[in-house]
XYZ file of N, CA, C and O in Angstrom:
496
model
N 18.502 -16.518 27.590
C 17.533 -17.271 26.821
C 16.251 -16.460 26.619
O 15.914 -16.351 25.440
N 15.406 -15.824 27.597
C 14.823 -14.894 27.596
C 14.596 -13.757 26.641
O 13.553 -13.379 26.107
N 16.393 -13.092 26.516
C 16.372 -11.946 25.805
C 16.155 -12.544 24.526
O 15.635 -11.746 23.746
N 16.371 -13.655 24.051
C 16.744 -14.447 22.684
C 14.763 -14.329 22.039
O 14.333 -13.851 20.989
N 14.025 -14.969 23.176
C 12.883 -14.953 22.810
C 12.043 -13.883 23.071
O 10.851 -13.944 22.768
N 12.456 -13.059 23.519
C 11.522 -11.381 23.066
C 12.480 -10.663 21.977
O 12.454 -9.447 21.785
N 13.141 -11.362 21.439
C 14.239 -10.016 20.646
C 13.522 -10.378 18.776
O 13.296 -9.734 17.752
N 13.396 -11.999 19.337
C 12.696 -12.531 17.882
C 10.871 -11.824 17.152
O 10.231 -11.653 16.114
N 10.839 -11.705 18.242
C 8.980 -11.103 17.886
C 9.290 -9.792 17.967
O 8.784 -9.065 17.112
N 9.954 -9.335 18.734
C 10.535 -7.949 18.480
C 11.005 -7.290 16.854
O 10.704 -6.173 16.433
N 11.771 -8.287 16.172
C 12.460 -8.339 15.133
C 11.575 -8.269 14.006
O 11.957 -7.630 13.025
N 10.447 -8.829 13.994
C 9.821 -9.614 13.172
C 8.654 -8.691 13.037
O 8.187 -8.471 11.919
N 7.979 -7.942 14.491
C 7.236 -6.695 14.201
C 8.392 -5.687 13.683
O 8.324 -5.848 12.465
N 8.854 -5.259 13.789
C 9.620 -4.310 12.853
C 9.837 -4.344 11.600
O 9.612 -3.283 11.018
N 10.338 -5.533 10.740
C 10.151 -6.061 9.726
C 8.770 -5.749 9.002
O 8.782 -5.340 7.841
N 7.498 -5.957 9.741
C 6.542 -5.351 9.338
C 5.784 -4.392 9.219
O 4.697 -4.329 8.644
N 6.564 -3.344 9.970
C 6.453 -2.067 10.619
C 7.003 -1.233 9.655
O 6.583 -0.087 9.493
N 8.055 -1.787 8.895
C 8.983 -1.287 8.381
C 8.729 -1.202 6.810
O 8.845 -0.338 5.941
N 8.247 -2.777 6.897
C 7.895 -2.700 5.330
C 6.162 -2.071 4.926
O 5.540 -1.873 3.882
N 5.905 -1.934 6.251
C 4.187 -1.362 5.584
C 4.279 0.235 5.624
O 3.408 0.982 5.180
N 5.210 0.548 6.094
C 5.462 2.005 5.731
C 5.869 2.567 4.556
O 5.521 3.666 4.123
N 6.822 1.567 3.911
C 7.276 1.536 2.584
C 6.200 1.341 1.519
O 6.494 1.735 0.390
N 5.203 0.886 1.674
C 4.126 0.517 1.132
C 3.198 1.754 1.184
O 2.649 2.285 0.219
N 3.135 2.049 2.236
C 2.637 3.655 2.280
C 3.533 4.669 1.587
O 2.976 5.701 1.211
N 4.409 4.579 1.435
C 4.786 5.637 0.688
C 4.825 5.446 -0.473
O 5.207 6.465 -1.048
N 4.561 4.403 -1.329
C 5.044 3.771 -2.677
C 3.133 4.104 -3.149
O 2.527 4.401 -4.179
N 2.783 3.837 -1.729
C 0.786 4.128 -2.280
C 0.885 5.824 -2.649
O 0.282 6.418 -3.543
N 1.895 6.404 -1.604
C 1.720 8.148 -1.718
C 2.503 8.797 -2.875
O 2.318 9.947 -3.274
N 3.146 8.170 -3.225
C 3.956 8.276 -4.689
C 3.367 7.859 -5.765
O 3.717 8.523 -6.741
N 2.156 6.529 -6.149
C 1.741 6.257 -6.787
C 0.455 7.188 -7.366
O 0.037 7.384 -8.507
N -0.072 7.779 -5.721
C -1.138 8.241 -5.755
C -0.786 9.829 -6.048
O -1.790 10.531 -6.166
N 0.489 10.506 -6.185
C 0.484 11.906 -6.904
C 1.149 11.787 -8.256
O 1.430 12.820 -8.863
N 1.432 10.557 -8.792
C 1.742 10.296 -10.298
C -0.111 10.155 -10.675
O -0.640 10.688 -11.650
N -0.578 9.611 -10.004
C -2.280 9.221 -10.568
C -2.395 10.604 -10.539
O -2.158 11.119 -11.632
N -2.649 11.279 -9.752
C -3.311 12.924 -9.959
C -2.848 13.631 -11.112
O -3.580 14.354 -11.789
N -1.596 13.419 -11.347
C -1.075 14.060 -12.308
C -1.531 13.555 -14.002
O -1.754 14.157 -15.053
N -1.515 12.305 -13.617
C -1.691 11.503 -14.991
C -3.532 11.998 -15.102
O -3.876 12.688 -16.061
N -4.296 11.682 -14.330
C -5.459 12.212 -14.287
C -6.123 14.009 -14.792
O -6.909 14.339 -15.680
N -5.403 14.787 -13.807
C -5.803 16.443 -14.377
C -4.912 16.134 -15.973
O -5.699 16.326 -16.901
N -3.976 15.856 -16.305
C -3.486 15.431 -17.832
C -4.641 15.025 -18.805
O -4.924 15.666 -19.816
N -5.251 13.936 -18.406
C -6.681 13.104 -19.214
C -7.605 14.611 -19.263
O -7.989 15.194 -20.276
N -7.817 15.021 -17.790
C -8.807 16.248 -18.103
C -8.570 17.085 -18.911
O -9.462 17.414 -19.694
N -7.199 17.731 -18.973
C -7.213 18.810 -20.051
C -6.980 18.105 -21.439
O -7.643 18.615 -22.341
N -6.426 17.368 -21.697
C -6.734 16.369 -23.441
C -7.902 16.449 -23.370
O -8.259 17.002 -24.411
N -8.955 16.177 -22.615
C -10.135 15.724 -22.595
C -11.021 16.819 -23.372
O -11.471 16.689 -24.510
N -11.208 18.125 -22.365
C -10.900 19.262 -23.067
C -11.080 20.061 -23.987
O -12.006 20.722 -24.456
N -9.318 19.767 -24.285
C -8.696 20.397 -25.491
C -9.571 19.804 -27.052
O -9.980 20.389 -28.055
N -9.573 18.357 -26.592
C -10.312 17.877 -27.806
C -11.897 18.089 -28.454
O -12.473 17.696 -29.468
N -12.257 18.943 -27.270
C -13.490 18.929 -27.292
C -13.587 20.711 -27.355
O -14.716 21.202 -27.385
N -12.751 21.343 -27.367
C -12.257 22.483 -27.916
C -13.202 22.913 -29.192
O -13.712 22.038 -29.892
N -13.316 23.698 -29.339
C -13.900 24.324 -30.929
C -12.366 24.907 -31.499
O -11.763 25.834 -30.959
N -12.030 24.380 -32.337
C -10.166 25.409 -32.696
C -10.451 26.360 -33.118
O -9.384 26.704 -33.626
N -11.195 27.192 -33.337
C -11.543 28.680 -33.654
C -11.422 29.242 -32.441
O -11.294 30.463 -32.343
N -11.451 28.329 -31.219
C -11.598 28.904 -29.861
C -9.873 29.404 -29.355
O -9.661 29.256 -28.152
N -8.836 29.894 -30.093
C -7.955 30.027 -29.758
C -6.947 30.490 -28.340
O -5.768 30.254 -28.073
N -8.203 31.371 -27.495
C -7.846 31.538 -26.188
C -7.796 30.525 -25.259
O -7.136 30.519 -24.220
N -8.807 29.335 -25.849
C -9.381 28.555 -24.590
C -8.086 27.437 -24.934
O -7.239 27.155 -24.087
N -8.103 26.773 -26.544
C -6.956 26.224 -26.819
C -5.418 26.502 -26.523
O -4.572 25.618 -26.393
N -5.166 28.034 -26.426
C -3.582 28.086 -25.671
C -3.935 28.211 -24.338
O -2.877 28.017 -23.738
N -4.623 28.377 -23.697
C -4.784 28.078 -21.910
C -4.860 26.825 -21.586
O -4.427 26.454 -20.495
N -5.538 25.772 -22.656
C -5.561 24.309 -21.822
C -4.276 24.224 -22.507
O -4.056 23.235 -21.808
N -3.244 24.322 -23.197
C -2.473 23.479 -24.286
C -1.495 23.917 -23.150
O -0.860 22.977 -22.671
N -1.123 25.718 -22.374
C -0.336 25.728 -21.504
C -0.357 25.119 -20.364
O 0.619 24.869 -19.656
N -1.830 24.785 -20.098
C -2.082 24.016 -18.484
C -1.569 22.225 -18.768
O -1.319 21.497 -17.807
N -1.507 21.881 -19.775
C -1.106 20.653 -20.465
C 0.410 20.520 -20.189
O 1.062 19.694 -19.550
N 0.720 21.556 -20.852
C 2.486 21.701 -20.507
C 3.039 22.044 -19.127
O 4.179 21.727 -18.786
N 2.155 22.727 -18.325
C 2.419 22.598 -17.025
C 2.266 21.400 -15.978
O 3.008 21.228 -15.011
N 1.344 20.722 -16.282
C 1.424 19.635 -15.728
C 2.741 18.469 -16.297
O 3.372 17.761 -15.511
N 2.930 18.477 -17.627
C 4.304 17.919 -18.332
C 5.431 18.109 -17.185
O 6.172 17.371 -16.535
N 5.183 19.394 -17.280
C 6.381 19.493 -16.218
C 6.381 19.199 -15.227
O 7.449 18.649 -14.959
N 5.565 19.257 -14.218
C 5.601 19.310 -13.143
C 5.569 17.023 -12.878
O 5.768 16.483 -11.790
N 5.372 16.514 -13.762
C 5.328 14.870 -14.014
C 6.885 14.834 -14.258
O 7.520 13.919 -13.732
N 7.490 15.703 -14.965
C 9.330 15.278 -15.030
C 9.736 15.732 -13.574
O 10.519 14.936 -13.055
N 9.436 16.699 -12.867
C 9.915 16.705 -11.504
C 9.528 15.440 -10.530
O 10.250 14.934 -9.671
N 8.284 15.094 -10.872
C 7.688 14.039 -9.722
C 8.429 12.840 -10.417
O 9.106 12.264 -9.565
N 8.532 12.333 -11.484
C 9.364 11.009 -12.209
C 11.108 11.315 -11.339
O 11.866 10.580 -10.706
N 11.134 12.341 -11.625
C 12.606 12.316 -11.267
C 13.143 12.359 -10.253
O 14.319 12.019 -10.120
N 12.323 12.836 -9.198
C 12.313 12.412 -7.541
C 11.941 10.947 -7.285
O 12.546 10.364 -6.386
N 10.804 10.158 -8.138
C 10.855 8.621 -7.574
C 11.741 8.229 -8.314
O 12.150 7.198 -7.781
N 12.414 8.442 -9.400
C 13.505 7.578 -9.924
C 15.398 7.769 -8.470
O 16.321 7.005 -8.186
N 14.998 9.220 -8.036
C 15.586 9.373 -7.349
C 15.771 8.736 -6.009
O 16.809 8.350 -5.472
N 14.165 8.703 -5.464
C 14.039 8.107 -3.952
C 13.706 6.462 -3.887
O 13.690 5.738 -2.891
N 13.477 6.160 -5.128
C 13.555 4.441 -5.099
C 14.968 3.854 -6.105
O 15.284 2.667 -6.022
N 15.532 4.550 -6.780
C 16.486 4.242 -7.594
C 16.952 2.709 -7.937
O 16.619 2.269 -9.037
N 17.639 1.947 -7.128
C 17.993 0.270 -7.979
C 16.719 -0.388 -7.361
O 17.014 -1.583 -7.383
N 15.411 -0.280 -6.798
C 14.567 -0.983 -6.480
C 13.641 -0.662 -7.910
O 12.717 -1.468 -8.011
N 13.681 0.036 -8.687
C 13.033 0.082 -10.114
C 13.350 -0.584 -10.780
O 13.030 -0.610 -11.968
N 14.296 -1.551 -10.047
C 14.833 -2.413 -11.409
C 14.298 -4.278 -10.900
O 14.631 -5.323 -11.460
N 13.457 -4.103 -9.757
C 13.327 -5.144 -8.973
C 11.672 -4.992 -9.301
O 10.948 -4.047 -8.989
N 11.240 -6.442 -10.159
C 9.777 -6.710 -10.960
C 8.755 -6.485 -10.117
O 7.691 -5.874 -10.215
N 9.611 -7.469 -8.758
C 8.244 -7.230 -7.708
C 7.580 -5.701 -7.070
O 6.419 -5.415 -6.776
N 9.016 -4.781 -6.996
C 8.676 -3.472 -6.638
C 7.601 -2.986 -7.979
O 6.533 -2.382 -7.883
N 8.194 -3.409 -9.047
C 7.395 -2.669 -10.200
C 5.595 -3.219 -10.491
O 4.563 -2.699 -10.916
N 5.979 -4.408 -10.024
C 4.236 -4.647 -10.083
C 3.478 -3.805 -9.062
O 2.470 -3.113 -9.202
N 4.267 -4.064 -7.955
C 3.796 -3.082 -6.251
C 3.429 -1.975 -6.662
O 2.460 -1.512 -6.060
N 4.040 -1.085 -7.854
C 3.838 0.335 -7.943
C 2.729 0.245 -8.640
O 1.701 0.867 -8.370
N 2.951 -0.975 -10.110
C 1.797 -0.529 -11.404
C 0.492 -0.497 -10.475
O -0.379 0.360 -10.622
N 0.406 -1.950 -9.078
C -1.314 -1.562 -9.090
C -1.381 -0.634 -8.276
O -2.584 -0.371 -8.260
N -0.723 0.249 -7.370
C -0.800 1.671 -6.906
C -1.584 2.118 -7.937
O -2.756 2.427 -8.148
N -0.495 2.042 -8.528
C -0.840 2.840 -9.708
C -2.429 3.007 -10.330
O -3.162 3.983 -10.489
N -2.554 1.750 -10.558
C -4.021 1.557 -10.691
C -5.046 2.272 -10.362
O -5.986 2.782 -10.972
N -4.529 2.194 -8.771
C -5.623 1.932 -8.040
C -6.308 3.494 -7.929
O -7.471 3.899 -7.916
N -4.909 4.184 -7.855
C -5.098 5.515 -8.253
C -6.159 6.225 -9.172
O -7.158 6.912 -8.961
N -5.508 5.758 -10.279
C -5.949 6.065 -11.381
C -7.274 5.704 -11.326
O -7.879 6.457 -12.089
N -8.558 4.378 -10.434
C -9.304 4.602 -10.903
C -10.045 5.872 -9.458
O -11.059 5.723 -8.776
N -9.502 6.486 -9.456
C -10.312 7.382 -8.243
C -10.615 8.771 -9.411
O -11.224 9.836 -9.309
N -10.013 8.252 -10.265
C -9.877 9.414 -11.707
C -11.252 10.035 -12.075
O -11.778 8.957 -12.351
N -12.311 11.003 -12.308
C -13.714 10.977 -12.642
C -13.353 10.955 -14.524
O -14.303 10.946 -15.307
N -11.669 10.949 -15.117
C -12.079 11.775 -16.457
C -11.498 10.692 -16.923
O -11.172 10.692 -18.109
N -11.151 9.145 -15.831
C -10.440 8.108 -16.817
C -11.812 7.212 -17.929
O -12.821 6.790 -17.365
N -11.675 7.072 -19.147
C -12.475 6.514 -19.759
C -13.039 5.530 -19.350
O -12.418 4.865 -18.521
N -14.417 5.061 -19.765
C -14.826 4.077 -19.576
C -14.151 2.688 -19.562
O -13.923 1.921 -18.627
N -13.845 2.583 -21.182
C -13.053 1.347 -21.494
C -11.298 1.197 -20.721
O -10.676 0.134 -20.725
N -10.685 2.700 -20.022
C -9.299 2.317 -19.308
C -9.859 1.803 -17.690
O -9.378 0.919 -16.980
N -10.691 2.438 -17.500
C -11.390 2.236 -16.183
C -11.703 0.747 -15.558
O -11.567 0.285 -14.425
N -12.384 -0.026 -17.320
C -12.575 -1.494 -16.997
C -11.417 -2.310 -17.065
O -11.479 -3.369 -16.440
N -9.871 -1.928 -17.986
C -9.240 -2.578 -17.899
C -7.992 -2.574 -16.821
O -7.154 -3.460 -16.647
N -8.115 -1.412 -16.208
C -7.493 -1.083 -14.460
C -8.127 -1.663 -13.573
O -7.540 -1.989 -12.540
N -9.736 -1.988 -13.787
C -9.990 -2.891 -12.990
C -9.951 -4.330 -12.858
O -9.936 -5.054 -11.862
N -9.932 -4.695 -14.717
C -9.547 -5.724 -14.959
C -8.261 -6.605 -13.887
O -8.273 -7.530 -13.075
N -7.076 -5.516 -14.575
C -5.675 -5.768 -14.285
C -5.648 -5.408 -12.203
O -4.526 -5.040 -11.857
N -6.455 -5.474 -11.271
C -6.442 -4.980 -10.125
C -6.972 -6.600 -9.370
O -6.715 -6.930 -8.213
N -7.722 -7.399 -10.339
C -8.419 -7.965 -10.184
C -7.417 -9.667 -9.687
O -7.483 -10.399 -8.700
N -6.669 -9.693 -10.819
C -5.348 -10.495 -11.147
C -4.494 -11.158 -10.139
O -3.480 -11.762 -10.490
């Protein structure tokens, strides 16, 4: 009877042990898609602000643009990999978007107006 009632609180911290780790990693996954999506905003940011006569400076950000491209299909394709049929589960996907968020606003180059509506949507 004993073992019955330490095995239950036993059970039940683990359960939460278990799932707040998952949560940590879904924050540490969210939070190197934000970096990425972020240095991305910086070099558009940039590029647009580029003089196009400036042709050196325009193929160095346009390649640092495409390097980060890439390096976002490796990181997409490892969380599609390491969370796989839980992407298809709403609640995981809200869990990620406000990661996601939350990320994103640690951003210095996210706009004003995306900034208010990440905080908007954080708020919810």
């Amino acid at each position: 009877m004993k073992s019955r009632n330490l095995l239950f609180p036993v059970f039940i911290g683990m359960i939460f042990i278990l799932s707040g780790c998952g949560n940590r990693e879904l924050k540490k996954d969210a939070s190197k898609i934000g970096d990425l999506m972020c240095r991305n905003i910086e070099v558009m940011n940039k590029l647009r602000a580029t003089d196009p006569a400036d042709t050196i400076t325009t193929a160095k950000l346009q390649a640092q643009g495409e390097q980060i491209q890439n390096e976002m299909q490796v990181v997409y394709k490892e969380f599609g990999e390491k969370y796989k049929d839980k992407t298809k589960d709403p609640k995981f996907g809200k869990a990620f978007n406000r990661e996601l968020r939350k990320a994103m606003l640690d951003c210095p180059h996210l706009s004003k107006k995306d900034r208010e509506l990440f905080e908007k949507d954080l708020e919810e």
